C-alpha cells in the first residue's frame, strides 16, 4: 500500500503536465484572427493567415516586402515584412510573427511558410 502511494502523486503530476502541454502548446489548426491583436501593443505574436497572391508581392529595397493576407474572419490587411522566405509567391498559408500597426496594417518581423 505504501509503495502505491509513492507512485500516485508523481503519476498525477505527469498527467497534469501532459494535459497542459497538449492543450496549450499544441499547434493550432486553421487560420488565426487579427481581432486577437491590439494595435497599441507591439508584442510580437504568431498568426496563421492566407496569402492573397492576386494583390501582388512588392519587394522593398531593404530586402523585405509588402503584400496582403486574409485571416479566418476574411479581414484583409496589408503586411509590411522585414524579410521574406524564398518561395513565398507559391505559398497559400503562411505564419507571420509580428504585431498590428496603428494604420490597420501588420508589421511582420518574420514570415514562415506553412
mmCIF file of N, CA and C in Angstrom:
data_model
loop_
_atom_site.group_PDB
_atom_site.id
_atom_site.type_symbol
_atom_site.label_atom_id
_atom_site.label_comp_id
_atom_site.label_asym_id
_atom_site.label_seq_id
_atom_site.Cartn_x
_atom_site.Cartn_y
_atom_site.Cartn_z
ATOM 1 N N UNK A 1 0.821 -1.193 0.000
ATOM 2 C CA UNK A 1 0.000 0.000 0.000
ATOM 3 C C UNK A 1 0.864 1.256 0.000
ATOM 4 N N UNK A 2 1.952 1.243 0.789
ATOM 5 C CA UNK A 2 2.823 2.409 0.852
ATOM 6 C C UNK A 2 3.513 2.657 -0.485
ATOM 7 N N UNK A 3 3.900 1.597 -1.173
ATOM 8 C CA UNK A 3 4.543 1.751 -2.479
ATOM 9 C C UNK A 3 3.577 2.351 -3.495
ATOM 10 N N UNK A 4 2.339 1.977 -3.407
ATOM 11 C CA UNK A 4 1.335 2.516 -4.314
ATOM 12 C C UNK A 4 1.150 4.015 -4.093
ATOM 13 N N UNK A 5 1.173 4.459 -2.851
ATOM 14 C CA UNK A 5 1.019 5.879 -2.543
ATOM 15 C C UNK A 5 2.199 6.698 -3.064
ATOM 16 N N UNK A 6 3.375 6.118 -3.127
ATOM 17 C CA UNK A 6 4.553 6.829 -3.629
ATOM 18 C C UNK A 6 4.439 7.105 -5.126
ATOM 19 N N UNK A 7 3.694 6.302 -5.849
ATOM 20 C CA UNK A 7 3.571 6.463 -7.291
ATOM 21 C C UNK A 7 2.370 7.323 -7.706
ATOM 22 N N UNK A 8 1.406 7.484 -6.821
ATOM 23 C CA UNK A 8 0.194 8.212 -7.193
ATOM 24 C C UNK A 8 0.481 9.691 -7.448
ATOM 25 N N UNK A 9 1.170 10.378 -6.546
ATOM 26 C CA UNK A 9 1.439 11.809 -6.709
ATOM 27 C C UNK A 9 2.301 12.098 -7.942
ATOM 28 N N UNK A 10 3.417 11.405 -8.154
ATOM 29 C CA UNK A 10 4.177 11.671 -9.386
ATOM 30 C C UNK A 10 3.381 11.362 -10.655
ATOM 31 N N UNK A 11 2.580 10.316 -10.620
ATOM 32 C CA UNK A 11 1.762 9.975 -11.779
ATOM 33 C C UNK A 11 0.731 11.068 -12.060
ATOM 34 N N UNK A 12 0.100 11.594 -11.019
ATOM 35 C CA UNK A 12 -0.854 12.684 -11.198
ATOM 36 C C UNK A 12 -0.174 13.937 -11.745
ATOM 37 N N UNK A 13 1.019 14.245 -11.261
ATOM 38 C CA UNK A 13 1.759 15.407 -11.765
ATOM 39 C C UNK A 13 2.105 15.246 -13.243
ATOM 40 N N UNK A 14 2.531 14.070 -13.630
ATOM 41 C CA UNK A 14 2.861 13.815 -15.036
ATOM 42 C C UNK A 14 1.619 13.953 -15.910
ATOM 43 N N UNK A 15 0.495 13.452 -15.451
ATOM 44 C CA UNK A 15 -0.748 13.553 -16.214
ATOM 45 C C UNK A 15 -1.177 15.012 -16.357
ATOM 46 N N UNK A 16 -1.080 15.790 -15.290
ATOM 47 C CA UNK A 16 -1.460 17.208 -15.345
ATOM 48 C C UNK A 16 -0.546 17.979 -16.286
ATOM 49 N N UNK A 17 0.751 17.729 -16.218
ATOM 50 C CA UNK A 17 1.702 18.402 -17.114
ATOM 51 C C UNK A 17 1.426 18.023 -18.566
ATOM 52 N N UNK A 18 1.123 16.767 -18.828
ATOM 53 C CA UNK A 18 0.825 16.329 -20.196
ATOM 54 C C UNK A 18 -0.446 16.997 -20.721
ATOM 55 N N UNK A 19 -1.459 17.104 -19.893
ATOM 56 C CA UNK A 19 -2.704 17.755 -20.318
ATOM 57 C C UNK A 19 -2.455 19.223 -20.645
ATOM 58 N N UNK A 20 -1.726 19.916 -19.788
ATOM 59 C CA UNK A 20 -1.405 21.326 -20.042
ATOM 60 C C UNK A 20 -0.603 21.464 -21.321
ATOM 61 N N UNK A 21 0.362 20.602 -21.531
ATOM 62 C CA UNK A 21 1.196 20.679 -22.732
ATOM 63 C C UNK A 21 0.365 20.494 -23.994
ATOM 64 N N UNK A 22 -0.468 19.482 -24.029
ATOM 65 C CA UNK A 22 -1.228 19.189 -25.245
ATOM 66 C C UNK A 22 -2.331 20.209 -25.509
ATOM 67 N N UNK A 23 -2.865 20.824 -24.483
ATOM 68 C CA UNK A 23 -3.903 21.831 -24.693
ATOM 69 C C UNK A 23 -3.289 23.181 -25.048
ATOM 70 N N UNK A 24 -2.282 23.605 -24.333
ATOM 71 C CA UNK A 24 -1.735 24.954 -24.504
ATOM 72 C C UNK A 24 -0.710 25.050 -25.623
ATOM 73 N N UNK A 25 0.177 24.072 -25.716
ATOM 74 C CA UNK A 25 1.287 24.162 -26.659
ATOM 75 C C UNK A 25 1.062 23.405 -27.965
ATOM 76 N N UNK A 26 -0.046 22.748 -28.122
ATOM 77 C CA UNK A 26 -0.274 22.002 -29.359
ATOM 78 C C UNK A 26 -0.474 22.981 -30.511
ATOM 79 N N UNK A 27 -0.029 22.619 -31.709
ATOM 80 C CA UNK A 27 -0.202 23.523 -32.848
ATOM 81 C C UNK A 27 -1.680 23.733 -33.163
ATOM 82 N N UNK A 28 -2.017 24.961 -33.467
ATOM 83 C CA UNK A 28 -3.399 25.307 -33.761
ATOM 84 C C UNK A 28 -3.695 25.024 -35.230
ATOM 85 N N UNK A 29 -4.844 24.471 -35.493
ATOM 86 C CA UNK A 29 -5.283 24.214 -36.862
ATOM 87 C C UNK A 29 -6.119 25.399 -37.325
ATOM 88 N N UNK A 30 -6.124 25.639 -38.596
ATOM 89 C CA UNK A 30 -6.923 26.729 -39.143
ATOM 90 C C UNK A 30 -6.189 28.059 -39.070
ATOM 91 N N UNK A 31 -6.863 29.076 -39.558
ATOM 92 C CA UNK A 31 -6.280 30.406 -39.602
ATOM 93 C C UNK A 31 -6.518 31.145 -38.296
ATOM 94 N N UNK A 32 -5.663 32.126 -38.034
ATOM 95 C CA UNK A 32 -5.826 32.972 -36.863
ATOM 96 C C UNK A 32 -6.695 34.173 -37.192
ATOM 97 N N UNK A 33 -6.901 35.030 -36.196
ATOM 98 C CA UNK A 33 -7.732 36.215 -36.368
ATOM 99 C C UNK A 33 -6.954 37.457 -35.956
ATOM 100 N N UNK A 34 -7.034 38.491 -36.785
ATOM 101 C CA UNK A 34 -6.389 39.757 -36.442
ATOM 102 C C UNK A 34 -7.109 40.455 -35.295
ATOM 103 N N UNK A 35 -8.329 40.029 -34.967
ATOM 104 C CA UNK A 35 -9.056 40.608 -33.840
ATOM 105 C C UNK A 35 -8.390 40.279 -32.510
ATOM 106 N N UNK A 36 -7.504 39.277 -32.490
ATOM 107 C CA UNK A 36 -6.787 38.915 -31.269
ATOM 108 C C UNK A 36 -5.630 39.864 -30.986
ATOM 109 N N UNK A 37 -5.335 40.772 -31.911
ATOM 110 C CA UNK A 37 -4.210 41.689 -31.776
ATOM 111 C C UNK A 37 -4.703 43.067 -31.342
ATOM 112 N N UNK A 38 -3.891 43.735 -30.522
ATOM 113 C CA UNK A 38 -4.171 45.096 -30.082
ATOM 114 C C UNK A 38 -3.200 46.036 -30.788
ATOM 115 N N UNK A 39 -3.687 47.042 -31.529
ATOM 116 C CA UNK A 39 -2.767 47.939 -32.235
ATOM 117 C C UNK A 39 -1.895 48.766 -31.295
ATOM 118 N N UNK A 40 -2.282 48.887 -30.028
ATOM 119 C CA UNK A 40 -1.493 49.649 -29.058
ATOM 120 C C UNK A 40 -0.424 48.801 -28.387
ATOM 121 N N UNK A 41 -0.389 47.513 -28.697
ATOM 122 C CA UNK A 41 0.576 46.598 -28.097
ATOM 123 C C UNK A 41 1.536 46.133 -29.188
ATOM 124 N N UNK A 42 2.826 46.348 -28.979
ATOM 125 C CA UNK A 42 3.811 45.977 -30.002
ATOM 126 C C UNK A 42 4.491 44.644 -29.699
ATOM 127 N N UNK A 43 3.864 43.822 -28.875
ATOM 128 C CA UNK A 43 4.415 42.497 -28.592
ATOM 129 C C UNK A 43 4.310 41.627 -29.839
ATOM 130 N N UNK A 44 5.349 40.862 -30.115
ATOM 131 C CA UNK A 44 5.394 40.008 -31.304
ATOM 132 C C UNK A 44 4.616 38.723 -31.018
ATOM 133 N N UNK A 45 3.609 38.453 -31.867
ATOM 134 C CA UNK A 45 2.792 37.243 -31.745
ATOM 135 C C UNK A 45 2.732 36.551 -33.099
ATOM 136 N N UNK A 46 2.415 35.263 -33.085
ATOM 137 C CA UNK A 46 2.282 34.469 -34.312
ATOM 138 C C UNK A 46 0.826 34.441 -34.761
ATOM 139 N N UNK A 47 0.639 34.389 -36.087
ATOM 140 C CA UNK A 47 -0.699 34.220 -36.649
ATOM 141 C C UNK A 47 -0.583 33.501 -37.989
ATOM 142 N N UNK A 48 -1.465 32.506 -38.203
ATOM 143 C CA UNK A 48 -1.547 31.801 -39.495
ATOM 144 C C UNK A 48 -2.572 32.522 -40.348
ATOM 145 N N UNK A 49 -2.175 32.885 -41.565
ATOM 146 C CA UNK A 49 -3.048 33.627 -42.470
ATOM 147 C C UNK A 49 -2.937 33.078 -43.885
ATOM 148 N N UNK A 50 -3.882 33.488 -44.733
ATOM 149 C CA UNK A 50 -3.867 33.091 -46.137
ATOM 150 C C UNK A 50 -3.285 34.240 -46.962
ATOM 151 N N UNK A 51 -2.301 33.916 -47.778
ATOM 152 C CA UNK A 51 -1.665 34.900 -48.646
ATOM 153 C C UNK A 51 -2.565 35.194 -49.843
ATOM 154 N N UNK A 52 -2.749 36.480 -50.157
ATOM 155 C CA UNK A 52 -3.543 36.883 -51.316
ATOM 156 C C UNK A 52 -2.559 37.265 -52.418
ATOM 157 N N UNK A 53 -2.226 36.294 -53.250
ATOM 158 C CA UNK A 53 -1.213 36.473 -54.292
ATOM 159 C C UNK A 53 -1.719 37.418 -55.383
ATOM 160 N N UNK A 54 -3.035 37.453 -55.597
ATOM 161 C CA UNK A 54 -3.609 38.276 -56.662
ATOM 162 C C UNK A 54 -3.296 39.761 -56.486
ATOM 163 N N UNK A 55 -3.106 40.194 -55.248
ATOM 164 C CA UNK A 55 -2.811 41.609 -54.985
ATOM 165 C C UNK A 55 -1.329 41.928 -55.145
ATOM 166 N N UNK A 56 -0.515 40.918 -55.350
ATOM 167 C CA UNK A 56 0.902 41.129 -55.619
ATOM 168 C C UNK A 56 1.765 41.134 -54.367
ATOM 169 N N UNK A 57 3.045 40.866 -54.594
ATOM 170 C CA UNK A 57 4.060 40.920 -53.542
ATOM 171 C C UNK A 57 5.115 41.901 -54.028
ATOM 172 N N UNK A 58 5.184 43.052 -53.396
ATOM 173 C CA UNK A 58 6.099 44.110 -53.808
ATOM 174 C C UNK A 58 7.348 44.092 -52.936
ATOM 175 N N UNK A 59 8.494 43.841 -53.550
ATOM 176 C CA UNK A 59 9.772 43.819 -52.837
ATOM 177 C C UNK A 59 10.160 45.240 -52.442
ATOM 178 N N UNK A 60 10.750 45.394 -51.259
ATOM 179 C CA UNK A 60 11.262 46.689 -50.819
ATOM 180 C C UNK A 60 12.772 46.710 -50.992
ATOM 181 N N UNK A 61 13.370 47.891 -51.110
ATOM 182 C CA UNK A 61 14.828 47.964 -51.284
ATOM 183 C C UNK A 61 15.616 47.384 -50.105
ATOM 184 N N UNK A 62 15.009 47.341 -48.931
ATOM 185 C CA UNK A 62 15.696 46.824 -47.739
ATOM 186 C C UNK A 62 15.708 45.301 -47.676
ATOM 187 N N UNK A 63 15.081 44.622 -48.624
ATOM 188 C CA UNK A 63 15.042 43.160 -48.625
ATOM 189 C C UNK A 63 13.746 42.585 -48.106
ATOM 190 N N UNK A 64 12.830 43.430 -47.713
ATOM 191 C CA UNK A 64 11.536 42.973 -47.237
ATOM 192 C C UNK A 64 10.511 42.987 -48.352
ATOM 193 N N UNK A 65 9.243 43.013 -47.972
ATOM 194 C CA UNK A 65 8.180 43.026 -48.972
ATOM 195 C C UNK A 65 6.900 43.582 -48.364
ATOM 196 N N UNK A 66 6.012 44.003 -49.248
ATOM 197 C CA UNK A 66 4.674 44.444 -48.869
ATOM 198 C C UNK A 66 3.692 43.564 -49.640
ATOM 199 N N UNK A 67 2.754 42.937 -48.913
ATOM 200 C CA UNK A 67 1.768 42.056 -49.537
ATOM 201 C C UNK A 67 0.509 42.046 -48.689
ATOM 202 N N UNK A 68 -0.511 41.346 -49.157
ATOM 203 C CA UNK A 68 -1.794 41.306 -48.464
ATOM 204 C C UNK A 68 -2.121 39.879 -48.029
ATOM 205 N N UNK A 69 -2.784 39.787 -46.867
ATOM 206 C CA UNK A 69 -3.194 38.492 -46.323
ATOM 207 C C UNK A 69 -4.629 38.591 -45.813
ATOM 208 N N UNK A 70 -5.230 37.417 -45.611
ATOM 209 C CA UNK A 70 -6.591 37.328 -45.099
ATOM 210 C C UNK A 70 -6.608 36.385 -43.902
ATOM 211 N N UNK A 71 -7.386 36.736 -42.865
ATOM 212 C CA UNK A 71 -7.487 35.875 -41.688
ATOM 213 C C UNK A 71 -8.765 35.047 -41.748
ATOM 214 N N UNK A 72 -9.100 34.357 -40.661
ATOM 215 C CA UNK A 72 -10.268 33.468 -40.656
ATOM 216 C C UNK A 72 -11.587 34.223 -40.751
ATOM 217 N N UNK A 73 -11.589 35.514 -40.400
ATOM 218 C CA UNK A 73 -12.793 36.333 -40.489
ATOM 219 C C UNK A 73 -12.871 37.092 -41.812
ATOM 220 N N UNK A 74 -11.993 36.737 -42.762
ATOM 221 C CA UNK A 74 -11.884 37.393 -44.069
ATOM 222 C C UNK A 74 -11.502 38.863 -43.965
ATOM 223 N N UNK A 75 -10.811 39.239 -42.881
ATOM 224 C CA UNK A 75 -10.240 40.578 -42.780
ATOM 225 C C UNK A 75 -8.978 40.599 -43.625
ATOM 226 N N UNK A 76 -8.882 41.549 -44.528
ATOM 227 C CA UNK A 76 -7.714 41.661 -45.399
ATOM 228 C C UNK A 76 -6.849 42.808 -44.895
ATOM 229 N N UNK A 77 -5.575 42.504 -44.641
ATOM 230 C CA UNK A 77 -4.642 43.511 -44.155
ATOM 231 C C UNK A 77 -3.392 43.534 -45.009
ATOM 232 N N UNK A 78 -2.801 44.712 -45.083
ATOM 233 C CA UNK A 78 -1.500 44.860 -45.729
ATOM 234 C C UNK A 78 -0.432 44.457 -44.724
ATOM 235 N N UNK A 79 0.559 43.718 -45.198
ATOM 236 C CA UNK A 79 1.667 43.271 -44.350
ATOM 237 C C UNK A 79 2.946 43.932 -44.832
ATOM 238 N N UNK A 80 3.669 44.536 -43.898
ATOM 239 C CA UNK A 80 4.991 45.085 -44.168
ATOM 240 C C UNK A 80 5.994 44.149 -43.503
ATOM 241 N N UNK A 81 6.676 43.347 -44.304
ATOM 242 C CA UNK A 81 7.584 42.327 -43.775
ATOM 243 C C UNK A 81 9.023 42.810 -43.860
ATOM 244 N N UNK A 82 9.789 42.551 -42.789
ATOM 245 C CA UNK A 82 11.209 42.905 -42.771
ATOM 246 C C UNK A 82 12.009 42.024 -43.716
ATOM 247 N N UNK A 83 11.626 40.747 -43.788
ATOM 248 C CA UNK A 83 12.296 39.796 -44.688
ATOM 249 C C UNK A 83 11.281 38.730 -45.072
ATOM 250 N N UNK A 84 11.498 38.130 -46.235
ATOM 251 C CA UNK A 84 10.572 37.097 -46.700
ATOM 252 C C UNK A 84 11.356 35.860 -47.122
ATOM 253 N N UNK A 85 10.759 34.685 -46.960
ATOM 254 C CA UNK A 85 11.444 33.461 -47.382
ATOM 255 C C UNK A 85 11.310 33.241 -48.886
ATOM 256 N N UNK A 86 12.206 32.461 -49.422
ATOM 257 C CA UNK A 86 12.110 32.079 -50.838
ATOM 258 C C UNK A 86 10.883 31.193 -51.021
ATOM 259 N N UNK A 87 10.183 31.365 -52.106
ATOM 260 C CA UNK A 87 9.003 30.562 -52.383
ATOM 261 C C UNK A 87 7.723 31.125 -51.811
ATOM 262 N N UNK A 88 7.755 32.353 -51.340
ATOM 263 C CA UNK A 88 6.550 32.962 -50.773
ATOM 264 C C UNK A 88 5.443 33.083 -51.819
ATOM 265 N N UNK A 89 5.811 33.330 -53.062
ATOM 266 C CA UNK A 89 4.827 33.529 -54.125
ATOM 267 C C UNK A 89 3.947 32.303 -54.344
ATOM 268 N N UNK A 90 4.461 31.120 -54.056
ATOM 269 C CA UNK A 90 3.698 29.890 -54.289
ATOM 270 C C UNK A 90 3.000 29.373 -53.031
ATOM 271 N N UNK A 91 3.150 30.070 -51.918
ATOM 272 C CA UNK A 91 2.540 29.625 -50.660
ATOM 273 C C UNK A 91 1.078 30.045 -50.591
ATOM 274 N N UNK A 92 0.274 29.230 -49.940
ATOM 275 C CA UNK A 92 -1.124 29.584 -49.699
ATOM 276 C C UNK A 92 -1.306 30.067 -48.266
ATOM 277 N N UNK A 93 -0.774 29.297 -47.322
ATOM 278 C CA UNK A 93 -0.880 29.627 -45.907
ATOM 279 C C UNK A 93 0.520 29.970 -45.401
ATOM 280 N N UNK A 94 0.623 31.089 -44.664
ATOM 281 C CA UNK A 94 1.903 31.497 -44.093
ATOM 282 C C UNK A 94 1.708 31.828 -42.623
ATOM 283 N N UNK A 95 2.803 31.860 -41.896
ATOM 284 C CA UNK A 95 2.787 32.237 -40.488
ATOM 285 C C UNK A 95 3.551 33.545 -40.355
ATOM 286 N N UNK A 96 2.888 34.544 -39.785
ATOM 287 C CA UNK A 96 3.507 35.842 -39.565
ATOM 288 C C UNK A 96 3.869 35.978 -38.097
ATOM 289 N N UNK A 97 5.048 36.513 -37.837
ATOM 290 C CA UNK A 97 5.467 36.827 -36.471
ATOM 291 C C UNK A 97 5.639 38.333 -36.418
ATOM 292 N N UNK A 98 4.736 38.995 -35.719
ATOM 293 C CA UNK A 98 4.805 40.442 -35.665
ATOM 294 C C UNK A 98 3.684 41.033 -34.844
ATOM 295 N N UNK A 99 3.314 42.278 -35.181
ATOM 296 C CA UNK A 99 2.281 42.975 -34.423
ATOM 297 C C UNK A 99 1.461 43.861 -35.350
ATOM 298 N N UNK A 100 0.280 44.215 -34.888
ATOM 299 C CA UNK A 100 -0.622 45.078 -35.632
ATOM 300 C C UNK A 100 -0.156 46.515 -35.475
ATOM 301 N N UNK A 101 -0.081 47.248 -36.585
ATOM 302 C CA UNK A 101 0.341 48.645 -36.556
ATOM 303 C C UNK A 101 -0.877 49.551 -36.432
ATOM 304 N N UNK A 102 -0.628 50.826 -36.174
ATOM 305 C CA UNK A 102 -1.715 51.788 -35.988
ATOM 306 C C UNK A 102 -2.545 51.990 -37.250
ATOM 307 N N UNK A 103 -1.936 51.965 -38.421
ATOM 308 C CA UNK A 103 -2.644 52.261 -39.661
ATOM 309 C C UNK A 103 -3.359 51.075 -40.269
ATOM 310 N N UNK A 104 -3.864 50.150 -39.470
ATOM 311 C CA UNK A 104 -4.568 48.956 -39.942
ATOM 312 C C UNK A 104 -3.705 48.129 -40.895
ATOM 313 N N UNK A 105 -2.446 47.975 -40.523
ATOM 314 C CA UNK A 105 -1.504 47.134 -41.263
ATOM 315 C C UNK A 105 -0.805 46.236 -40.247
ATOM 316 N N UNK A 106 -0.130 45.219 -40.742
ATOM 317 C CA UNK A 106 0.575 44.281 -39.874
ATOM 318 C C UNK A 106 2.062 44.387 -40.164
ATOM 319 N N UNK A 107 2.872 44.589 -39.120
ATOM 320 C CA UNK A 107 4.325 44.633 -39.275
ATOM 321 C C UNK A 107 4.874 43.260 -38.909
ATOM 322 N N UNK A 108 5.366 42.547 -39.910
ATOM 323 C CA UNK A 108 5.883 41.188 -39.707
ATOM 324 C C UNK A 108 7.394 41.235 -39.566
ATOM 325 N N UNK A 109 7.876 40.813 -38.410
ATOM 326 C CA UNK A 109 9.313 40.714 -38.196
ATOM 327 C C UNK A 109 9.878 39.484 -38.890
ATOM 328 N N UNK A 110 9.021 38.463 -39.053
ATOM 329 C CA UNK A 110 9.445 37.228 -39.709
ATOM 330 C C UNK A 110 8.237 36.603 -40.405
ATOM 331 N N UNK A 111 8.493 35.979 -41.538
ATOM 332 C CA UNK A 111 7.451 35.293 -42.304
ATOM 333 C C UNK A 111 7.915 33.859 -42.514
ATOM 334 N N UNK A 112 7.063 32.896 -42.150
ATOM 335 C CA UNK A 112 7.386 31.478 -42.295
ATOM 336 C C UNK A 112 6.383 30.823 -43.229
ATOM 337 N N UNK A 113 6.861 29.900 -44.040
ATOM 338 C CA UNK A 113 5.966 29.129 -44.899
ATOM 339 C C UNK A 113 5.374 27.990 -44.096
ATOM 340 N N UNK A 114 4.099 27.726 -44.292
ATOM 341 C CA UNK A 114 3.446 26.657 -43.536
ATOM 342 C C UNK A 114 3.459 25.372 -44.339
#
